[in-house]
Amino acid sequence: MSLLSTVSSRTLTTVTGTEVPVPDPGGLIHLQFRRFAGCPVCHLHLRSIVARRAEIAAAGIREVVVFHSSADELRKHTADFPLDLVADPQRKLYREFGVEAGRRALLDPRAWPAIVRGVAATLRAHRRGETEMPPRQPEGGRLGLPADFLIGPDGRVIAAKHGVHADDQWSVDDLLARVPSL
C-alpha cells in the first residue's frame, strides 16, 4: 500500500472528454478508486455521493472517480452519474496510488450486506430498463478494493483510505469531516 503524500500535477480525461486537473488549484479533489463498471456496490456508493453532491461542492470538493474498466464499458453503466468518471483499464493510477485487489474484496463478511443491497438495486433498475446488468466477466476482474484520497490544491494528500473490502470507503460524512478548516 502506498503512503503517497503529494500528488504530481496531471490532467485526467473523463469518459465524456472533460479534462480534470489533479490537483485542482481552485479547490479540493476527492479522488475515488472504485472497482469495475457496473459494480453493484460501487453504484450504491456513488448514488450516495450524487444525492449529496451539493453539500460536497459547497465544501469546495470536486469528485473524480476512477474505474479499472475501459471508457466504452464505463459509459454503458454510468450515463446517469453527474460525476467526473475516469477509465483506467491498465490500472496505471491504481498502481501509482497503491490501490490493490484481493479475494478479501468479496470474502470479507462486512461487504456482504452492501453486495446484497447492490445486487438487489441493480436487478430492480434493470427490470425497469434503467441500467444494464453488470458484466459476467468484468474488465480487470471483480476483486478490486476501493480507495479514497482527499487532495489539496497544492497536491498534498490531506487524507487517504485504502479499503480492506468491497464496501470499505468513506461515506459523505466521512469525506466532509476531513475537509480542513480555513
PDB file of C-alpha atoms in Angstrom:
ATOM      1  CA  MET A   1       0.000   0.000   0.000  1.00  0.00           C
ATOM      2  CA  SER A   2       1.318   3.393  -0.994  1.00  0.00           C
ATOM      3  CA  LEU A   3       1.889   6.142   1.532  1.00  0.00           C
ATOM      4  CA  LEU A   4       1.666   8.810  -1.137  1.00  0.00           C
ATOM      5  CA  SER A   5       1.940  12.250   0.455  1.00  0.00           C
ATOM      6  CA  THR A   6       1.950  14.511  -2.598  1.00  0.00           C
ATOM      7  CA  VAL A   7       0.294  14.121  -5.982  1.00  0.00           C
ATOM      8  CA  SER A   8       2.176  15.415  -9.016  1.00  0.00           C
ATOM      9  CA  SER A   9       0.246  17.621 -11.435  1.00  0.00           C
ATOM     10  CA  ARG A  10      -1.528  15.891 -14.270  1.00  0.00           C
ATOM     11  CA  THR A  11      -4.688  16.193 -16.302  1.00  0.00           C
ATOM     12  CA  LEU A  12      -7.143  13.302 -16.271  1.00  0.00           C
ATOM     13  CA  THR A  13      -9.657  12.914 -19.080  1.00  0.00           C
ATOM     14  CA  THR A  14     -13.136  11.726 -18.180  1.00  0.00           C
ATOM     15  CA  VAL A  15     -15.217   9.305 -20.240  1.00  0.00           C
ATOM     16  CA  THR A  16     -17.084  12.333 -21.626  1.00  0.00           C
ATOM     17  CA  GLY A  17     -13.871  14.067 -22.707  1.00  0.00           C
ATOM     18  CA  THR A  18     -13.737  16.637 -19.898  1.00  0.00           C
ATOM     19  CA  GLU A  19     -10.222  17.439 -18.700  1.00  0.00           C
ATOM     20  CA  VAL A  20      -9.748  17.495 -14.934  1.00  0.00           C
ATOM     21  CA  PRO A  21      -6.625  18.994 -13.357  1.00  0.00           C
ATOM     22  CA  VAL A  22      -5.294  16.962 -10.430  1.00  0.00           C
ATOM     23  CA  PRO A  23      -4.535  18.630  -8.137  1.00  0.00           C
ATOM     24  CA  ASP A  24      -7.076  21.385  -8.766  1.00  0.00           C
ATOM     25  CA  PRO A  25      -5.573  24.792  -7.949  1.00  0.00           C
ATOM     26  CA  GLY A  26      -9.096  26.067  -7.254  1.00  0.00           C
ATOM     27  CA  GLY A  27     -10.160  23.517  -4.654  1.00  0.00           C
ATOM     28  CA  LEU A  28     -10.044  20.043  -3.212  1.00  0.00           C
ATOM     29  CA  ILE A  29     -10.215  16.800  -5.190  1.00  0.00           C
ATOM     30  CA  HIS A  30     -11.817  13.672  -3.767  1.00  0.00           C
ATOM     31  CA  LEU A  31     -10.127  11.022  -5.904  1.00  0.00           C
ATOM     32  CA  GLN A  32     -12.070   7.790  -5.533  1.00  0.00           C
ATOM     33  CA  PHE A  33     -10.941   4.424  -6.824  1.00  0.00           C
ATOM     34  CA  ARG A  34     -13.829   2.053  -7.473  1.00  0.00           C
ATOM     35  CA  ARG A  35     -13.979  -1.410  -8.893  1.00  0.00           C
ATOM     36  CA  PHE A  36     -15.371  -2.320 -12.331  1.00  0.00           C
ATOM     37  CA  ALA A  37     -18.028  -0.648 -14.498  1.00  0.00           C
ATOM     38  CA  GLY A  38     -21.424  -1.904 -13.365  1.00  0.00           C
ATOM     39  CA  CYS A  39     -20.213  -2.913  -9.889  1.00  0.00           C
ATOM     40  CA  PRO A  40     -23.395  -3.010  -7.740  1.00  0.00           C
ATOM     41  CA  VAL A  41     -21.560  -1.984  -4.553  1.00  0.00           C
ATOM     42  CA  CYS A  42     -19.857   0.931  -6.333  1.00  0.00           C
ATOM     43  CA  HIS A  43     -23.178   2.100  -7.735  1.00  0.00           C
ATOM     44  CA  LEU A  44     -24.770   2.145  -4.281  1.00  0.00           C
ATOM     45  CA  HIS A  45     -21.885   4.232  -3.002  1.00  0.00           C
ATOM     46  CA  LEU A  46     -21.900   6.630  -5.957  1.00  0.00           C
ATOM     47  CA  ARG A  47     -25.646   7.183  -5.590  1.00  0.00           C
ATOM     48  CA  SER A  48     -24.977   8.379  -2.025  1.00  0.00           C
ATOM     49  CA  ILE A  49     -22.379  10.800  -3.422  1.00  0.00           C
ATOM     50  CA  VAL A  50     -24.767  12.076  -6.101  1.00  0.00           C
ATOM     51  CA  ALA A  51     -27.570  12.544  -3.536  1.00  0.00           C
ATOM     52  CA  ARG A  52     -25.332  14.895  -1.517  1.00  0.00           C
ATOM     53  CA  ARG A  53     -23.456  16.459  -4.414  1.00  0.00           C
ATOM     54  CA  ALA A  54     -24.493  19.998  -3.433  1.00  0.00           C
ATOM     55  CA  GLU A  55     -23.013  19.620   0.076  1.00  0.00           C
ATOM     56  CA  ILE A  56     -19.806  18.213  -1.343  1.00  0.00           C
ATOM     57  CA  ALA A  57     -19.472  21.057  -3.856  1.00  0.00           C
ATOM     58  CA  ALA A  58     -20.256  23.638  -1.126  1.00  0.00           C
ATOM     59  CA  ALA A  59     -17.271  22.255   0.811  1.00  0.00           C
ATOM     60  CA  GLY A  60     -15.069  23.023  -2.212  1.00  0.00           C
ATOM     61  CA  ILE A  61     -14.646  19.386  -3.277  1.00  0.00           C
ATOM     62  CA  ARG A  62     -14.657  18.056  -6.827  1.00  0.00           C
ATOM     63  CA  GLU A  63     -15.457  14.363  -7.175  1.00  0.00           C
ATOM     64  CA  VAL A  64     -13.220  12.361  -9.522  1.00  0.00           C
ATOM     65  CA  VAL A  65     -13.996   8.647  -9.740  1.00  0.00           C
ATOM     66  CA  VAL A  66     -11.639   6.088 -11.306  1.00  0.00           C
ATOM     67  CA  PHE A  67     -12.706   2.629 -12.501  1.00  0.00           C
ATOM     68  CA  HIS A  68     -10.481  -0.163 -13.827  1.00  0.00           C
ATOM     69  CA  SER A  69     -12.704  -0.536 -16.903  1.00  0.00           C
ATOM     70  CA  SER A  70     -12.499   0.872 -20.412  1.00  0.00           C
ATOM     71  CA  ALA A  71     -14.243   4.132 -21.231  1.00  0.00           C
ATOM     72  CA  ASP A  72     -16.719   2.319 -23.505  1.00  0.00           C
ATOM     73  CA  GLU A  73     -17.680  -0.149 -20.787  1.00  0.00           C
ATOM     74  CA  LEU A  74     -17.860   2.590 -18.166  1.00  0.00           C
ATOM     75  CA  ARG A  75     -20.180   4.754 -20.293  1.00  0.00           C
ATOM     76  CA  LYS A  76     -22.630   1.822 -20.559  1.00  0.00           C
ATOM     77  CA  HIS A  77     -23.103   1.753 -16.791  1.00  0.00           C
ATOM     78  CA  THR A  78     -22.707   5.348 -15.643  1.00  0.00           C
ATOM     79  CA  ALA A  79     -24.649   7.604 -18.012  1.00  0.00           C
ATOM     80  CA  ASP A  80     -26.811   8.864 -15.128  1.00  0.00           C
ATOM     81  CA  PHE A  81     -23.922   9.784 -12.816  1.00  0.00           C
ATOM     82  CA  PRO A  82     -23.147  13.536 -12.949  1.00  0.00           C
ATOM     83  CA  LEU A  83     -19.580  12.954 -11.783  1.00  0.00           C
ATOM     84  CA  ASP A  84     -16.128  13.093 -13.369  1.00  0.00           C
ATOM     85  CA  LEU A  85     -15.557   9.423 -14.256  1.00  0.00           C
ATOM     86  CA  VAL A  86     -12.138   8.239 -15.421  1.00  0.00           C
ATOM     87  CA  ALA A  87     -11.367   4.937 -17.114  1.00  0.00           C
ATOM     88  CA  ASP A  88      -8.084   3.282 -16.121  1.00  0.00           C
ATOM     89  CA  PRO A  89      -8.207  -0.221 -17.645  1.00  0.00           C
ATOM     90  CA  GLN A  90      -4.426  -0.565 -17.436  1.00  0.00           C
ATOM     91  CA  ARG A  91      -4.569   0.331 -13.714  1.00  0.00           C
ATOM     92  CA  LYS A  92      -1.776   2.894 -14.011  1.00  0.00           C
ATOM     93  CA  LEU A  93      -3.382   5.213 -11.444  1.00  0.00           C
ATOM     94  CA  TYR A  94      -4.227   2.251  -9.218  1.00  0.00           C
ATOM     95  CA  ARG A  95      -0.543   1.267  -9.100  1.00  0.00           C
ATOM     96  CA  GLU A  96       0.617   4.847  -8.553  1.00  0.00           C
ATOM     97  CA  PHE A  97      -1.757   5.305  -5.611  1.00  0.00           C
ATOM     98  CA  GLY A  98      -1.161   1.830  -4.163  1.00  0.00           C
ATOM     99  CA  VAL A  99      -4.729   0.649  -4.711  1.00  0.00           C
ATOM    100  CA  GLU A 100      -4.888  -3.121  -4.503  1.00  0.00           C
ATOM    101  CA  ALA A 101      -7.098  -6.066  -5.397  1.00  0.00           C
ATOM    102  CA  GLY A 102      -7.651  -9.250  -3.454  1.00  0.00           C
ATOM    103  CA  ARG A 103     -10.066 -12.002  -2.512  1.00  0.00           C
ATOM    104  CA  ARG A 104     -10.934 -10.171   0.680  1.00  0.00           C
ATOM    105  CA  ALA A 105     -12.816  -7.666  -1.518  1.00  0.00           C
ATOM    106  CA  LEU A 106     -15.735 -10.108  -1.676  1.00  0.00           C
ATOM    107  CA  LEU A 107     -14.972 -12.632   1.057  1.00  0.00           C
ATOM    108  CA  ASP A 108     -14.989 -10.208   3.978  1.00  0.00           C
ATOM    109  CA  PRO A 109     -18.408 -10.571   5.689  1.00  0.00           C
ATOM    110  CA  ARG A 110     -18.542  -6.793   6.234  1.00  0.00           C
ATOM    111  CA  ALA A 111     -19.010  -6.393   2.453  1.00  0.00           C
ATOM    112  CA  TRP A 112     -21.886  -8.874   2.167  1.00  0.00           C
ATOM    113  CA  PRO A 113     -24.782  -6.574   3.173  1.00  0.00           C
ATOM    114  CA  ALA A 114     -23.733  -3.997   0.555  1.00  0.00           C
ATOM    115  CA  ILE A 115     -23.293  -6.741  -2.045  1.00  0.00           C
ATOM    116  CA  VAL A 116     -26.851  -7.967  -1.406  1.00  0.00           C
ATOM    117  CA  ARG A 117     -28.302  -4.405  -1.424  1.00  0.00           C
ATOM    118  CA  GLY A 118     -26.309  -3.501  -4.535  1.00  0.00           C
ATOM    119  CA  VAL A 119     -27.329  -6.601  -6.490  1.00  0.00           C
ATOM    120  CA  ALA A 120     -30.979  -6.104  -5.494  1.00  0.00           C
ATOM    121  CA  ALA A 121     -30.902  -2.438  -6.560  1.00  0.00           C
ATOM    122  CA  THR A 122     -29.236  -3.364  -9.859  1.00  0.00           C
ATOM    123  CA  LEU A 123     -31.843  -6.057 -10.553  1.00  0.00           C
ATOM    124  CA  ARG A 124     -34.698  -3.605  -9.851  1.00  0.00           C
ATOM    125  CA  ALA A 125     -33.139  -0.928 -12.077  1.00  0.00           C
ATOM    126  CA  HIS A 126     -32.534  -3.460 -14.843  1.00  0.00           C
ATOM    127  CA  ARG A 127     -36.177  -4.646 -14.720  1.00  0.00           C
ATOM    128  CA  ARG A 128     -37.271  -1.008 -15.108  1.00  0.00           C
ATOM    129  CA  GLY A 129     -34.947  -0.666 -18.122  1.00  0.00           C
ATOM    130  CA  GLU A 130     -32.738   1.876 -16.347  1.00  0.00           C
ATOM    131  CA  THR A 131     -29.440   0.021 -16.441  1.00  0.00           C
ATOM    132  CA  GLU A 132     -27.555  -2.851 -17.960  1.00  0.00           C
ATOM    133  CA  MET A 133     -26.638  -5.847 -15.874  1.00  0.00           C
ATOM    134  CA  PRO A 134     -23.025  -5.906 -14.657  1.00  0.00           C
ATOM    135  CA  PRO A 135     -20.717  -7.849 -16.939  1.00  0.00           C
ATOM    136  CA  ARG A 136     -20.290 -11.536 -16.090  1.00  0.00           C
ATOM    137  CA  GLN A 137     -16.533 -11.215 -16.592  1.00  0.00           C
ATOM    138  CA  PRO A 138     -15.726  -7.564 -15.754  1.00  0.00           C
ATOM    139  CA  GLU A 139     -12.634  -5.980 -17.227  1.00  0.00           C
ATOM    140  CA  GLY A 140      -9.935  -6.149 -14.590  1.00  0.00           C
ATOM    141  CA  GLY A 141     -11.868  -8.694 -12.534  1.00  0.00           C
ATOM    142  CA  ARG A 142     -14.164  -8.446  -9.503  1.00  0.00           C
ATOM    143  CA  LEU A 143     -11.530  -8.340  -6.779  1.00  0.00           C
ATOM    144  CA  GLY A 144     -10.602  -4.659  -6.749  1.00  0.00           C
ATOM    145  CA  LEU A 145     -10.571  -2.768  -3.481  1.00  0.00           C
ATOM    146  CA  PRO A 146     -11.810   0.812  -3.096  1.00  0.00           C
ATOM    147  CA  ALA A 147      -9.675   3.748  -2.040  1.00  0.00           C
ATOM    148  CA  ASP A 148     -10.247   7.431  -1.289  1.00  0.00           C
ATOM    149  CA  PHE A 149      -7.847  10.376  -1.409  1.00  0.00           C
ATOM    150  CA  LEU A 150      -8.569  13.976  -0.471  1.00  0.00           C
ATOM    151  CA  ILE A 151      -6.074  16.117  -2.371  1.00  0.00           C
ATOM    152  CA  GLY A 152      -5.407  19.779  -1.627  1.00  0.00           C
ATOM    153  CA  PRO A 153      -4.864  22.488  -4.255  1.00  0.00           C
ATOM    154  CA  ASP A 154      -1.106  22.211  -3.661  1.00  0.00           C
ATOM    155  CA  GLY A 155      -1.100  18.460  -4.359  1.00  0.00           C
ATOM    156  CA  ARG A 156      -0.776  17.456  -0.721  1.00  0.00           C
ATOM    157  CA  VAL A 157      -2.744  14.347   0.237  1.00  0.00           C
ATOM    158  CA  ILE A 158      -4.814  15.637   3.144  1.00  0.00           C
ATOM    159  CA  ALA A 159      -6.325  12.253   3.956  1.00  0.00           C
ATOM    160  CA  ALA A 160      -6.377   8.771   2.435  1.00  0.00           C
ATOM    161  CA  LYS A 161      -8.164   5.484   2.947  1.00  0.00           C
ATOM    162  CA  HIS A 162      -7.318   2.149   1.357  1.00  0.00           C
ATOM    163  CA  GLY A 163     -10.340  -0.132   1.691  1.00  0.00           C
ATOM    164  CA  VAL A 164      -9.997  -3.658   3.005  1.00  0.00           C
ATOM    165  CA  HIS A 165     -13.199  -4.991   1.393  1.00  0.00           C
ATOM    166  CA  ALA A 166     -15.567  -4.036  -1.450  1.00  0.00           C
ATOM    167  CA  ASP A 167     -17.701  -1.708   0.707  1.00  0.00           C
ATOM    168  CA  ASP A 168     -14.925  -0.054   2.720  1.00  0.00           C
ATOM    169  CA  GLN A 169     -14.839   3.553   1.580  1.00  0.00           C
ATOM    170  CA  TRP A 170     -15.586   6.986   3.002  1.00  0.00           C
ATOM    171  CA  SER A 171     -19.207   7.952   3.391  1.00  0.00           C
ATOM    172  CA  VAL A 172     -20.122  11.541   2.512  1.00  0.00           C
ATOM    173  CA  ASP A 173     -19.988  12.388   6.232  1.00  0.00           C
ATOM    174  CA  ASP A 174     -16.501  10.830   6.476  1.00  0.00           C
ATOM    175  CA  LEU A 175     -15.361  12.893   3.480  1.00  0.00           C
ATOM    176  CA  LEU A 176     -16.793  16.172   4.787  1.00  0.00           C
ATOM    177  CA  ALA A 177     -15.220  15.579   8.213  1.00  0.00           C
ATOM    178  CA  ARG A 178     -11.790  15.519   6.544  1.00  0.00           C
ATOM    179  CA  VAL A 179     -12.091  18.933   4.895  1.00  0.00           C
ATOM    180  CA  PRO A 180      -9.527  21.218   6.520  1.00  0.00           C
ATOM    181  CA  SER A 181     -10.900  24.302   8.261  1.00  0.00           C
ATOM    182  CA  LEU A 182      -9.799  27.602   6.796  1.00  0.00           C
TER     183      LEU A 182
END
